[in-house]
Coordinates of C-alpha atoms in Angstrom, one line a residue:
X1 CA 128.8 99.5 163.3
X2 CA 131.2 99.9 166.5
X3 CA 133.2 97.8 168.9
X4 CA 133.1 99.2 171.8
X5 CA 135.6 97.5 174.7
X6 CA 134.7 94.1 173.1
X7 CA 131.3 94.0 174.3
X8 CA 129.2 96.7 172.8
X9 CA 127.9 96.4 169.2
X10 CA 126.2 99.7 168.0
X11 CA 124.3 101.3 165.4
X12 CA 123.0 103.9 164.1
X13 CA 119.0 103.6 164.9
X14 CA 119.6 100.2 166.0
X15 CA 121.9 98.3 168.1
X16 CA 123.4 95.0 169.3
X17 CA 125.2 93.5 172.5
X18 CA 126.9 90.4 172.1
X19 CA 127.9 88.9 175.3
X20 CA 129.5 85.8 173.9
X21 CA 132.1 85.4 171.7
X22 CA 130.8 83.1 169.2
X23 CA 130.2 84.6 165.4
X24 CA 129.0 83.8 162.1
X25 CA 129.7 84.6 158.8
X26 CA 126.9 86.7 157.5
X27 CA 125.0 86.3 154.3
X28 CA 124.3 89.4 151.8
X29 CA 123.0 87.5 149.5
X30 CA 119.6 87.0 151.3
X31 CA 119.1 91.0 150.2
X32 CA 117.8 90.9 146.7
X33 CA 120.0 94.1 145.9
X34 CA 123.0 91.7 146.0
X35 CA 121.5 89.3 143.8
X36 CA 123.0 89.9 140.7
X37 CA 126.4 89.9 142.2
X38 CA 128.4 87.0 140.8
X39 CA 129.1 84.0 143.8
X40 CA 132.7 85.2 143.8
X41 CA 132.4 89.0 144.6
X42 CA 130.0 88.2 146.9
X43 CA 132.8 86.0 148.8
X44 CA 134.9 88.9 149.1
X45 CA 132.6 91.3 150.7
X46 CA 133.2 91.9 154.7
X47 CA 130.7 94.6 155.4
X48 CA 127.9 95.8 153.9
X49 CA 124.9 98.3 154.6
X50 CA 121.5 98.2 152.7
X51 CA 119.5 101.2 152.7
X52 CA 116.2 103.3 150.6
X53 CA 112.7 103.6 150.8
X54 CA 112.4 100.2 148.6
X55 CA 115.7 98.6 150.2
X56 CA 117.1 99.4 146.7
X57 CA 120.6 101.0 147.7
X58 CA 124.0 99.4 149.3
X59 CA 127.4 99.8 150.2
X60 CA 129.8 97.3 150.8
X61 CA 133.5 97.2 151.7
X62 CA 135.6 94.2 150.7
X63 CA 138.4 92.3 152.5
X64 CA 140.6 94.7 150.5
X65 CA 139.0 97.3 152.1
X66 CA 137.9 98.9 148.6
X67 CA 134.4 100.4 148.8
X68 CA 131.4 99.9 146.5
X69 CA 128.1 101.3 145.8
X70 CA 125.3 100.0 143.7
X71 CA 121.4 100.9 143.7
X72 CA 119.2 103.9 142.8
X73 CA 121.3 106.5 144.0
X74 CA 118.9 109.2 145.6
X75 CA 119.9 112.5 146.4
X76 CA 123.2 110.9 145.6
X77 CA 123.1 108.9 148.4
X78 CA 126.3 106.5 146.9
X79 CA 128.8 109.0 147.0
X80 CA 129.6 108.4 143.6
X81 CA 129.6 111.9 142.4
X82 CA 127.0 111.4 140.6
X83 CA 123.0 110.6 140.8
X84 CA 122.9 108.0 138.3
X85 CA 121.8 104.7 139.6
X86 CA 124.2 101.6 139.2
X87 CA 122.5 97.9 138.7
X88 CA 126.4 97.2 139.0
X89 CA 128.7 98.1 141.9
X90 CA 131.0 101.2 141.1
X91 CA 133.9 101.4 143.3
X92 CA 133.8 105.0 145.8
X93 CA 137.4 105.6 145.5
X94 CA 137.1 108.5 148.6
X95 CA 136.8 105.4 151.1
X96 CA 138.8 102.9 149.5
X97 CA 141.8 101.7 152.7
X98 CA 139.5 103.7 155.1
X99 CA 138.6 101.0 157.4
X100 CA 134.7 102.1 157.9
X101 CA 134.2 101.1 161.7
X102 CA 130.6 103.0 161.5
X103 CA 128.1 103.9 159.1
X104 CA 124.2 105.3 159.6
X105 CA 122.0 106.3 157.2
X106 CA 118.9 108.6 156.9
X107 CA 115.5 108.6 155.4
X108 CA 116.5 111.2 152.5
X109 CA 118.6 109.2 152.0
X110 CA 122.1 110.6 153.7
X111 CA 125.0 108.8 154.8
X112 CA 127.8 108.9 157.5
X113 CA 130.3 106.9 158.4
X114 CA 133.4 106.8 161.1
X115 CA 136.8 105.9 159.5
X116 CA 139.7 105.5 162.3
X117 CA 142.5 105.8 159.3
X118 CA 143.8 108.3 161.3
X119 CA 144.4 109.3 165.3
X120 CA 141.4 111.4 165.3
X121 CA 137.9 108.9 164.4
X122 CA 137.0 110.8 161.0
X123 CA 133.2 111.3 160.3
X124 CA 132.1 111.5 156.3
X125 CA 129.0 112.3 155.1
X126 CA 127.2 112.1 152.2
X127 CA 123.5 112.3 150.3
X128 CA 120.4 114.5 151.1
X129 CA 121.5 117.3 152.6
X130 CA 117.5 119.4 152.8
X131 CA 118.1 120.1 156.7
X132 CA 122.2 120.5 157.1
X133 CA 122.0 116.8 158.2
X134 CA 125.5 116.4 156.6
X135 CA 126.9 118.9 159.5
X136 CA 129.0 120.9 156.5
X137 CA 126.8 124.2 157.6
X138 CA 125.2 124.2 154.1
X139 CA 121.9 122.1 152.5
X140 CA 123.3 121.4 149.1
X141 CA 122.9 118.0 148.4
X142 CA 126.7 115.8 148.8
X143 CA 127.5 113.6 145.7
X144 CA 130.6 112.2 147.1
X145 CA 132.1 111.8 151.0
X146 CA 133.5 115.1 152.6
X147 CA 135.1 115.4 156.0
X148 CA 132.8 116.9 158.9
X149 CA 135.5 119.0 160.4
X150 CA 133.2 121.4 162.3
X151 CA 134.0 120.8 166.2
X152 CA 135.3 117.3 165.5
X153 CA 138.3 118.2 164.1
X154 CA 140.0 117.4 167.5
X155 CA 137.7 114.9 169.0
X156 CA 137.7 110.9 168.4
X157 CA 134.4 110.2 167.0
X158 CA 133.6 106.6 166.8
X159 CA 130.6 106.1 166.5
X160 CA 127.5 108.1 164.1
X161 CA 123.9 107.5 164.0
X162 CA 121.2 108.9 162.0
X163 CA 117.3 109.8 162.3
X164 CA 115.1 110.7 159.5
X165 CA 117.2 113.8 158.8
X166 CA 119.1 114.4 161.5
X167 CA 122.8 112.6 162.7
X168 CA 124.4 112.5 166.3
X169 CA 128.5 111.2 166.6
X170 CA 129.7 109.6 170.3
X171 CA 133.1 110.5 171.0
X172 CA 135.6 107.8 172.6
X173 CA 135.6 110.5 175.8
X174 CA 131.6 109.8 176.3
X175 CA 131.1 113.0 174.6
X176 CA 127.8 113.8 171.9
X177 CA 127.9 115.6 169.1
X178 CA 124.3 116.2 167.0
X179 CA 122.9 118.3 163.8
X180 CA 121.2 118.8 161.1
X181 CA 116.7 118.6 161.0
X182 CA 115.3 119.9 164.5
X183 CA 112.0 120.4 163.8
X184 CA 111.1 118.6 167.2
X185 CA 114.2 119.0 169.1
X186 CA 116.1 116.0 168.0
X187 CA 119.2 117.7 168.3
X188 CA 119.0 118.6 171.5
X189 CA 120.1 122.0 171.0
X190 CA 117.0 123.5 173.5
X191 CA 115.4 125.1 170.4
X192 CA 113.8 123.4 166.8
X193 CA 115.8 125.6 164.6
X194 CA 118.1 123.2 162.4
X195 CA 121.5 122.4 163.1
X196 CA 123.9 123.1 160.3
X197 CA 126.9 122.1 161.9
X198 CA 127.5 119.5 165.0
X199 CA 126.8 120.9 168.0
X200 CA 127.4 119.0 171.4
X201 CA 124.7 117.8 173.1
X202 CA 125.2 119.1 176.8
X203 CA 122.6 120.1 178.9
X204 CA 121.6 116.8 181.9
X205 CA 124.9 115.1 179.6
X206 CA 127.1 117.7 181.1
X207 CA 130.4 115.9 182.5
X208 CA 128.2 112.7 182.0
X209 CA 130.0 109.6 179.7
X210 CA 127.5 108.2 177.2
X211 CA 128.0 104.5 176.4
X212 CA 125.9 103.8 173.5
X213 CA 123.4 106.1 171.2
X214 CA 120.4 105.5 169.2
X215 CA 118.1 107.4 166.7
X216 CA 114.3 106.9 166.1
X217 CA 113.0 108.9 163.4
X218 CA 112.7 112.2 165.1
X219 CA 114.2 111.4 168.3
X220 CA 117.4 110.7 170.1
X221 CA 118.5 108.4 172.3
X222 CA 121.5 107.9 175.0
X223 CA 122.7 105.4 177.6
X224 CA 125.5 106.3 179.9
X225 CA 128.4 104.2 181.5
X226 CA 126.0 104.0 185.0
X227 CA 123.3 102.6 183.0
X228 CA 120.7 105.4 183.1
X229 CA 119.0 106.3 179.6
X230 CA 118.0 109.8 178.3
X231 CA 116.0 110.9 175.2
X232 CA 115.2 113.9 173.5
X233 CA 113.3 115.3 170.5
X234 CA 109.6 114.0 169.0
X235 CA 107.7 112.5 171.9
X236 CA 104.2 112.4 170.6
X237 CA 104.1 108.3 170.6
X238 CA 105.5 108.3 174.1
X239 CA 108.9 107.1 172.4
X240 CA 110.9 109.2 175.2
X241 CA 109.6 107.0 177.8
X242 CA 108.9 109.8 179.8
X243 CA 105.6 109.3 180.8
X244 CA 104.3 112.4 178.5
X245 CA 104.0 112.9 175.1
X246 CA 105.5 116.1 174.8
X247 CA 108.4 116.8 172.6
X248 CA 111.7 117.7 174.4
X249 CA 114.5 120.2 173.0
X250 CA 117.1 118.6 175.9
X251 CA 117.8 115.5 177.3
X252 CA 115.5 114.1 179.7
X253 CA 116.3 111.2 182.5
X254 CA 113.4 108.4 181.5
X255 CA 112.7 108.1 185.6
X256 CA 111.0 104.8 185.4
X257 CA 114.3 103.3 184.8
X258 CA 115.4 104.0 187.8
X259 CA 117.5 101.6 189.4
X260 CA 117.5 99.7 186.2
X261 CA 120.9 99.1 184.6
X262 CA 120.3 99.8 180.6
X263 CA 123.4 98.8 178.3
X264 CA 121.8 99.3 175.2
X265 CA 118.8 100.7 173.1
X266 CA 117.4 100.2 170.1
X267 CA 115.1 102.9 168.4
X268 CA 112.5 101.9 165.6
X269 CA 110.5 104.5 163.3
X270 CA 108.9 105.9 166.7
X271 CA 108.9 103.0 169.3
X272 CA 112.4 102.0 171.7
X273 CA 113.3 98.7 173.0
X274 CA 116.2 98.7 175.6
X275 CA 118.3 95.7 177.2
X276 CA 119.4 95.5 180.8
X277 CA 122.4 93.7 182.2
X278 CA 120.2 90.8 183.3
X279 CA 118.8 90.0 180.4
X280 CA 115.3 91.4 180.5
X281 CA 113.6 93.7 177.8
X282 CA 111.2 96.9 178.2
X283 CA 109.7 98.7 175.2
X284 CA 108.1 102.3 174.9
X285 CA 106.5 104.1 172.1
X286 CA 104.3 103.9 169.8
X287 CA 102.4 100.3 169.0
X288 CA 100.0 100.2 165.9
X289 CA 101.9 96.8 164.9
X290 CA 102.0 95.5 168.2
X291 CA 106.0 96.6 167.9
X292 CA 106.4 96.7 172.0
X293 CA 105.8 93.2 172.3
X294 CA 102.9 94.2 175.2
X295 CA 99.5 91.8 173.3
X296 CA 98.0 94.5 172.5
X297 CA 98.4 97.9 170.2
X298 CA 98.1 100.2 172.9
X299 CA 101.3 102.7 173.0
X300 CA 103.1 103.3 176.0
X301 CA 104.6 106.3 177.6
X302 CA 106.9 105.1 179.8
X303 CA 109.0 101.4 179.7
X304 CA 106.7 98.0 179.8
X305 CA 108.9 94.9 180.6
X306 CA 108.1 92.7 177.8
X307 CA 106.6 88.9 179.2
X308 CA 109.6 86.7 177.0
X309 CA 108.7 83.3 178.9
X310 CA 112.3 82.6 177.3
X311 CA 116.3 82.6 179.0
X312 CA 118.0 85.9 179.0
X313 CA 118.3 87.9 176.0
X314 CA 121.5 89.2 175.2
X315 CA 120.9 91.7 172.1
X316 CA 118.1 93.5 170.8
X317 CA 117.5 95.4 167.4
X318 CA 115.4 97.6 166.2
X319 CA 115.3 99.9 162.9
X320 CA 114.5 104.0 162.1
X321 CA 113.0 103.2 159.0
X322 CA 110.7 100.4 160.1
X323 CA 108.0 99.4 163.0
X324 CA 109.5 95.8 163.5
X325 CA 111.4 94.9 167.1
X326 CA 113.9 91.5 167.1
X327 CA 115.5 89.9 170.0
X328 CA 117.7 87.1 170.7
X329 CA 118.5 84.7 173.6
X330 CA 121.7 83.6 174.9
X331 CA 121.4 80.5 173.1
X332 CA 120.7 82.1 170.2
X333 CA 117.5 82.0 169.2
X334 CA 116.0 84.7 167.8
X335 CA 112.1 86.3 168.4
X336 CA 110.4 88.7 166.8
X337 CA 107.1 91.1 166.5
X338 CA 105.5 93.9 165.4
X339 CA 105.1 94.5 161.9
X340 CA 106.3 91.3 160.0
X341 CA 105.6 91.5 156.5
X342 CA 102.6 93.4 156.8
X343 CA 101.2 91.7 159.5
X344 CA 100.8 92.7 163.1
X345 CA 102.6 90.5 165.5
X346 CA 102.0 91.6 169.2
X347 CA 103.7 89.2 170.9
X348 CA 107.6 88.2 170.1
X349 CA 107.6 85.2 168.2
X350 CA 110.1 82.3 167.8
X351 CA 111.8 81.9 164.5
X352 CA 113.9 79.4 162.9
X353 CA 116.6 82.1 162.2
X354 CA 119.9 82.1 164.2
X355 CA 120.5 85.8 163.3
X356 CA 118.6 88.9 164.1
X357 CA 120.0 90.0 160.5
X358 CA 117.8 87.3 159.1
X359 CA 114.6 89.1 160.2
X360 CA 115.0 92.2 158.8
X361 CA 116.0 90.6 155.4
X362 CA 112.9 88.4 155.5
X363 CA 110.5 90.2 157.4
X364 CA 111.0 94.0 157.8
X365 CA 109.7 96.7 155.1
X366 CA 111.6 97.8 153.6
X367 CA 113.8 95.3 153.9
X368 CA 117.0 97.3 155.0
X369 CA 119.9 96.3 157.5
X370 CA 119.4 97.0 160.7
X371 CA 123.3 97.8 160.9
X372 CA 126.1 97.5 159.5
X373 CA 126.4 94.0 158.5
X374 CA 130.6 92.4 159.4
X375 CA 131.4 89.6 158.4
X376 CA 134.3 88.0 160.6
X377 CA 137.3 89.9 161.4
X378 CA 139.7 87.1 161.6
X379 CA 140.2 84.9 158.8
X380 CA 137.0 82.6 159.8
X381 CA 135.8 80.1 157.1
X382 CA 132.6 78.3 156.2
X383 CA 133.1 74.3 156.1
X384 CA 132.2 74.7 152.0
X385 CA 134.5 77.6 151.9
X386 CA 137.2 76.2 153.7
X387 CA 136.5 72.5 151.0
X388 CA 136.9 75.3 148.3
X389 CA 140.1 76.4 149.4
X390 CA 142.1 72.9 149.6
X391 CA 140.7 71.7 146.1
X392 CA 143.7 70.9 143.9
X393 CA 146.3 72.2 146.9
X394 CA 149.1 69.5 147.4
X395 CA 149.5 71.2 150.9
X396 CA 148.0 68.2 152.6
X397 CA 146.2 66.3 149.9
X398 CA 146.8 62.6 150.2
X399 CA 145.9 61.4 146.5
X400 CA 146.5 62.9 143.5
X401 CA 145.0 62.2 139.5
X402 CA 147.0 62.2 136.4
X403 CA 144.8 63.1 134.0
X404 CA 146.9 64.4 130.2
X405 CA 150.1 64.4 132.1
X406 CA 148.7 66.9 134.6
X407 CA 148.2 66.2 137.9
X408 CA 145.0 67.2 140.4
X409 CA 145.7 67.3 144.2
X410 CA 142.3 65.9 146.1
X411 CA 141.6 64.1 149.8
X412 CA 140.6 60.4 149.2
X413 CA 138.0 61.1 152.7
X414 CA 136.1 63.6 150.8
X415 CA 136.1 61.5 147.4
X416 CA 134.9 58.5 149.3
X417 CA 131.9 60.9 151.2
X418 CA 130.5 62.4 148.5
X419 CA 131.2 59.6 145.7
X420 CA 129.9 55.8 145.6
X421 CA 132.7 55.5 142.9
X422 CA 135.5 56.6 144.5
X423 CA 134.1 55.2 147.4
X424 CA 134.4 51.7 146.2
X425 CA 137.7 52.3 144.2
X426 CA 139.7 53.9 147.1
X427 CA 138.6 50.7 149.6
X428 CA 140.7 48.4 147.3
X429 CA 143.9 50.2 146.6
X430 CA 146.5 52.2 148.7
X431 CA 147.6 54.2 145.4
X432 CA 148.6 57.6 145.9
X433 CA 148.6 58.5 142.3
X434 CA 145.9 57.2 139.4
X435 CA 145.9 57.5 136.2
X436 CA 142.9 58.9 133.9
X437 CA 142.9 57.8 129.9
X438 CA 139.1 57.9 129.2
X439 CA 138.7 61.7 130.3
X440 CA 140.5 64.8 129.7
X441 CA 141.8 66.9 131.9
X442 CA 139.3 69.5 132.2
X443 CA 136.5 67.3 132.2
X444 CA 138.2 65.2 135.0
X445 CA 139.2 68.4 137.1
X446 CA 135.7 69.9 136.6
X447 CA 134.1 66.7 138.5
X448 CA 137.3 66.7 140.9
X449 CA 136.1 70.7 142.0
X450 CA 132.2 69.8 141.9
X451 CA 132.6 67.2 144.5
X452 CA 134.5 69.9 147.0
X453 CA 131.8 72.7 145.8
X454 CA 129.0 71.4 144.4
X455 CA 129.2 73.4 141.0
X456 CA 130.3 73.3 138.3
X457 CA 133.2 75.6 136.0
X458 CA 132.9 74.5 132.6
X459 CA 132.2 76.7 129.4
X460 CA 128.8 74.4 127.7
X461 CA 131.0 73.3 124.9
X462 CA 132.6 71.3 127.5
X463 CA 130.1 70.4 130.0
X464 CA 129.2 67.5 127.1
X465 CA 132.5 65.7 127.9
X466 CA 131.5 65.9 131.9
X467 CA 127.6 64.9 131.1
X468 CA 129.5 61.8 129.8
X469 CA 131.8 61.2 132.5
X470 CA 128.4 61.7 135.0
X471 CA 126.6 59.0 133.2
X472 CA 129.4 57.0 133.6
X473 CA 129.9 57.3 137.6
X474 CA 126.0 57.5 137.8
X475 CA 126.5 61.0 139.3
X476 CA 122.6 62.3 138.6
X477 CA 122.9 65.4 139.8
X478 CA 126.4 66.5 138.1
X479 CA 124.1 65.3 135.1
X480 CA 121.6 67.4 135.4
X481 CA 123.6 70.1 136.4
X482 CA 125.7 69.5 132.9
X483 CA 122.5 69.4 131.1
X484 CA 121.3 73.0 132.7
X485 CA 124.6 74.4 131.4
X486 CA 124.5 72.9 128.0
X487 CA 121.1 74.4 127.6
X488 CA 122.8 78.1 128.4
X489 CA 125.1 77.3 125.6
X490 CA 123.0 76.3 122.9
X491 CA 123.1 78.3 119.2
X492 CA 122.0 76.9 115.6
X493 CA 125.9 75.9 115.1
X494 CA 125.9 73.5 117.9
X495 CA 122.5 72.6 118.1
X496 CA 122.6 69.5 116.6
X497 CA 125.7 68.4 118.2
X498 CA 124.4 68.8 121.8
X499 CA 121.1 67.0 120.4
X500 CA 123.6 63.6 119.5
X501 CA 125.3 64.0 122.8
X502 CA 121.8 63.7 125.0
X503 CA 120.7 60.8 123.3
X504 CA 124.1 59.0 123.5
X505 CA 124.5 59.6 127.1
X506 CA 120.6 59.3 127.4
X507 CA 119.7 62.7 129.0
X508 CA 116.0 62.7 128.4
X509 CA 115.5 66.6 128.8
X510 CA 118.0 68.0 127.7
X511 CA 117.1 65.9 124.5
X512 CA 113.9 67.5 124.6
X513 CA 115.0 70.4 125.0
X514 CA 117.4 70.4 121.9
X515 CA 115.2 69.0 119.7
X516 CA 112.7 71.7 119.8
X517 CA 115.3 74.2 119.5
X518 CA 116.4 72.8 116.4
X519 CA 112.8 72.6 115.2
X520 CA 112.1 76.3 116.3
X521 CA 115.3 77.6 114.5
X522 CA 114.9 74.1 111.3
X523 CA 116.2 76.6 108.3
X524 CA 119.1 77.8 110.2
X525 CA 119.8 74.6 111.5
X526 CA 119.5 72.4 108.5
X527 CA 122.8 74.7 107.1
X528 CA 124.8 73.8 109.8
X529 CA 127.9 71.6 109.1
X530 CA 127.0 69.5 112.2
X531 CA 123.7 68.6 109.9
X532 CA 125.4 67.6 107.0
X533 CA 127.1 65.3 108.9
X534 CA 124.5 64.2 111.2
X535 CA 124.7 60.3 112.0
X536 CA 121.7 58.5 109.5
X537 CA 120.0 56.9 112.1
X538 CA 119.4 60.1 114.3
X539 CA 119.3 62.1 110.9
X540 CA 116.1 59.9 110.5
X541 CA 114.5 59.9 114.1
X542 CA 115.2 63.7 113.8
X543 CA 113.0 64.3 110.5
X544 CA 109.8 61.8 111.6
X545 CA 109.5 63.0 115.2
X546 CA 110.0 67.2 113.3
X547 CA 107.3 65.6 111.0
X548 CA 105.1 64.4 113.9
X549 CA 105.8 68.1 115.5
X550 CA 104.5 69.8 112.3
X551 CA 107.7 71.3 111.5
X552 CA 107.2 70.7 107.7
X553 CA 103.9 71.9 107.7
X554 CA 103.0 74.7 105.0

C-alpha cells in the first residue's frame, strides 16, 4: 500500500485512486481471521493484510507500529521463523518500528514489503521461495524477513507487487525492478528462464517514468506518468490488452489506449481493469464470471469501456488471487461483478457498501484483501470511539457521581439521550455532583460506561448487583445483557445464588436457565453452602418444580 504525491493509492495486484480527501476508518473485523481477536487489540490495529488460499493468514501492524502475524503459516509465509501456525497473533519482531508503507503477497504464499525506516525504501521478503520470487538468488524457502539488497541497495523502492510467484518493486525515480517465476515472461527479462535476483525491467520502459504497477497472476502491468499502459508476461486470456493472445517476454504499448490518459490499473487472477482521468472504466482479459463488466462471458483482447450508466468513478480494484472486479463512484458508492460468491455477475452491480474493502470481505473467494488495508493516519475517531474516550474524563465533563466516596466524570447530554432516567432526573435539578447510596461503585460505574459504549465490564459475580440496578431504571437491554454475562459465570458454588438473584429481580431466563443448571449438576449443588442456606420459600419452589422436572427420579 503506497502514497504516491497524495493522490495515488497502490497495490500490489490491485490498486486504488482516491481523488477526494475524505477517509474512513476501516474494519478488520469483517475478516473471520480477526475474529477471535479481543474488541481492544482490534482497536489498535492500523494496517493489516489478509492473505492464503482459504483467506486463513494475516499481518497486521498496530499504532505502535509493532508487527503481528497469525494464521496457517504456509511455506512460512508469517515470517515468524517458524511454520507453525498461530490461532493467536505472534509478534514478528524483524518489522517492529519499520513503518510498512507497502506489502504484496503471492500465491505460494510469499511476502514483500517496502519499509522507508531508512533513506533508501527497504524491500523484505519472506515465504515460498520455489521460483527465486524472494529476489535473494536462492529457492530456499524464507522463515523470517531478509533484506533484498541485489540492485536495490542504492535505489528508493517504494512500492512492491506480487503475481502468483513472481514480484516487481517501482522506484521513486519511475524505475522497475522484477524477479523471481518466468515461465511466461512475467518478468520481463525477454526470456522465461526465472529471475533469481531483481532485474530492471528496461526494454520500451527505457528512460520512461512508471507511475503505478500491477500484477495478475502471470502477468505484469505498468502505467507511466503520460498515461500510456504497458504489459508483459502470460497473455493467453488477452489480459495484455494487446489484441493477441500471445505471451510477451518485454513490455508491450496496449495501442488501443491510445490517446487515453490511464492513471491506474488493477489486475485480477487473469483479467485488467484500468481508470482514466475522466472517470471512465475499460476491462481486458479473461471473462468466465463476467469479471469485465461487458453482459456477457466472452473475453476480450484488447480494452472494452465498461457501460456504468453511473457518475465518474474515481478508484477501481481488482485482486491476483480472485476473478471479482469492484469499482466506486465519486459519491462513493460502490459496484461490483464477476464472480461474487460463486455466482457470475456480468454486469457491475450496486451495493449497499461504502467501501470497495467491503466486497472483497463479503463477496470475493477467497476472501483476501485486495490491499493493504490503513486505517487513518491522523488521529481520526469513530463517534463511539471518540464516547469511549471521554467516559469518566473530568476534561470537559459537566456532572459528576459520588458513588463510595469516589467520584465518576460523565456529560449530563449523553445521560439524558440514552437514559429515560437520567433524562427525567437531570430536567429538574442543576446539580453538578449527586450522590449514589443504593449502588456501589462498580455497579454504578459499570452502567455509567455502558451508556457511552454499549457494553458492559463487569466480572459475572458482579453483573448481579448491575441486573438489579437495570431493573431498577427499567434499562431492558443492560438487563439482558447482565443476564448473558451471569450465564458465562455460572459453577455449582454459585449456582444457586445467581438462581435467587433472577427471581428477585424477575429475570425470566436467566431463571430458567439457572434452574436447569442446578438440576443438571443437583448432587453437586445440594453441597453447596449457598444451599444450605437457601431462603425456605425458594428452597420449596426449587424441589417441586426439580420434582415436576424428574430430577428425583430413580
Amino acid at each position: 500500500f503506497f502514497f504516491l504525491s497524495g493522490s495515488y493509492i497502490t497495490s500490489a495486484k490491485c490498486y486504488i485512486v482516491c481523488v477526494t480527501s475524505q477517509s474512513s476508518m476501516l474494519d478488520v473485523g469483517k475478516w473471520p481471521v480477526f475474529a477471535l481477536l479481543p474488541p481492544e487489540d482490534l482497536q489498535l490495529i492500523r494496517q493489516a493484510c489478509v492473505f492464503g488460499s482459504a483467506a486463513n493468514e494475516a499481518i497486521y501492524v498496530t499504532v505502535n507500529d509493532e508487527v503481528f502475524a497469525l494464521g496457517t503459516n504456509c511455506s512460512g509465509c508469517l515470517g515468524l521463523g517458524d511454520t507453525q501456525s498461530s490461532i493467536e497473533p505472534r509478534r514478528i519482531d524483524i518489522l517492529c518500528g519499520k513503518k510498512i508503507v507497502s506489502l504484496s503477497y503471492g500465491t505460494g504464499p510469499h511476502i514483500c514489503i517496502v519499509s522507508p525506516v531508512s533513506v533508501d525504501g527497504e524491500v523484505y521478503s519472506w515465504g515460498h521461495n520455489g521460483y527465486s520470487q524472494l529476489g535473494n538468488g536462492t529457492t530456499n524457502h524464507g522463515l523470517t524477513p531478509a533484506l533484498v539488497s541485489t540492485n536495490l541497495i542504492s535505489k528508493k523502492v517504494k512500492e512492491v507487487a506480487c503475481g502468483s510467484h513472481h514480484t516487481i518493486a517501482l522506484t521513486t525515480e519511475g524505475e522497475v525492478y522484477a524477479w523471481g517465476y518466468n515461465n511466461s515472461g512475467q518478468v520481463g527479462s525477454g526470456s522465461t528462464a526465472n529471475q533469481p535476483t531483481p532485474r530492471r525491467v528496461s526494454s520500451c520502459l527505457q528512460n520512461k517514468v512508471v507511475v503505478n504497477i500491477a500484477c495478475g497472476q502471470l502477468c505484469s502491468m505498468a502505467v507511466l506518468d503520460n498515461g500510456e499502459t504497458y504489459g508483459w508476461g502470460y497473455n493467453c486470456n488477452g489480459q495484455l490488452g494487446l489484441g493477441n493472445n500471445g505471451n510477451q517476454q518485454t513490455p508491450c504499448r496496449i495501442a488501443a489506449l491510445q490517446g487515453i490518459n490511464i492513471i491506474q490499473v488493477a489486475c485480477g487472477y487473469a483479467h485488467t481493469l484500468a481508470l482514466t482521468d475522466e472517470g471512465f472504466v475499460y476491462s481486458w482479459g479473461a471473462n468466465s464470471y463476467g469479471q469485465l463488466g461487458t453482459g456477457n462471458k466472452s473475453n476480450q483482447a484488447v480494452p472494452t469501456l465498461i457501460n456504468m450508466d453511473k457518475e465518474r468513478m474515481v478508484e477501481v480494484a481488482a485482486c491476483h488471487t480472485s476473478h471479482t472486479s469492484v469499482a466506486k463512484t465519486q459519491s462513493g458508492q460502490v459496484l461490483m461483478w464477476g464472480q461474487c460468491r460463486g455466482q457470475a455477475v456480468a454486469y457491475p452491480h450496486l451495493t449497499h457498501f461504502t467501501s470497495t474493502d467491503d466486497v472483497f470481505a463479503c463477496f470475493a473467494t477467497p476472501a483476501v484483501t485486495w490491499h493493504l488495508l490503513s486505517v487513518d493516519g491522523d488521529d481520526y475517531l469513530t463517534v463511539a470511539q471518540s464516547l469511549k474516550r471521554e467516559f469518566d474524563s473530568p476534561e470537559i465533563s459537566d456532572l459528576r457521581f459520588l458513588v463510595d466516596g469516589k467520584c465518576i466524570h460523565v456529560h449530563k447530554a449523553l445521560l439524558k439521550i440514552r437514559c429515560e432516567h437520567f433524562r427525567a432526573l437531570l430536567n429538574e435539578t442543576d446539580e453538578e455532583t449527586i450522590e449514589i447510596h443504593q449502588f456501589s461503585f462498580l455497579v454504578y460505574r459499570a452502567f455509567l460506561e455502558y451508556l457511552y459504549t454499549d457494553t458492559i465490564n463487569l466480572p459475572p459475580e458482579d453483573a448481579i448487583g448491575l441486573l438489579d440496578l437495570s431493573t431498577y431504571y427499567r434499562e431492558s437491554r443492560l438487563k439482558r445483557l447482565c443476564q448473558e454475562t451471569i450465564k458465562r459465570g455460572i459453577t455449582e458454588e454459585n449456582a444457586i445464588t445467581l438462581l435467587s438473584a433472577a427471581v428477585k429481580y424477575e429475570a425470566q431466563d436467566l431463571e430458567e436457565f439457572c434452574f436447569k443448571f442446578c438440576v443438571n449438576h443437583l448432587t453437586a449443588v445440594t453441597q453447596t453452602q449457598a444451599f444450605a442456606e437457601m431462603d425456605h420459600d425458594l428452597l420449596k419452589n426449587f424441589i417441586s418444580k426439580a420434582s415436576r422436572y424428574g430430577a428425583f427420579k430413580n
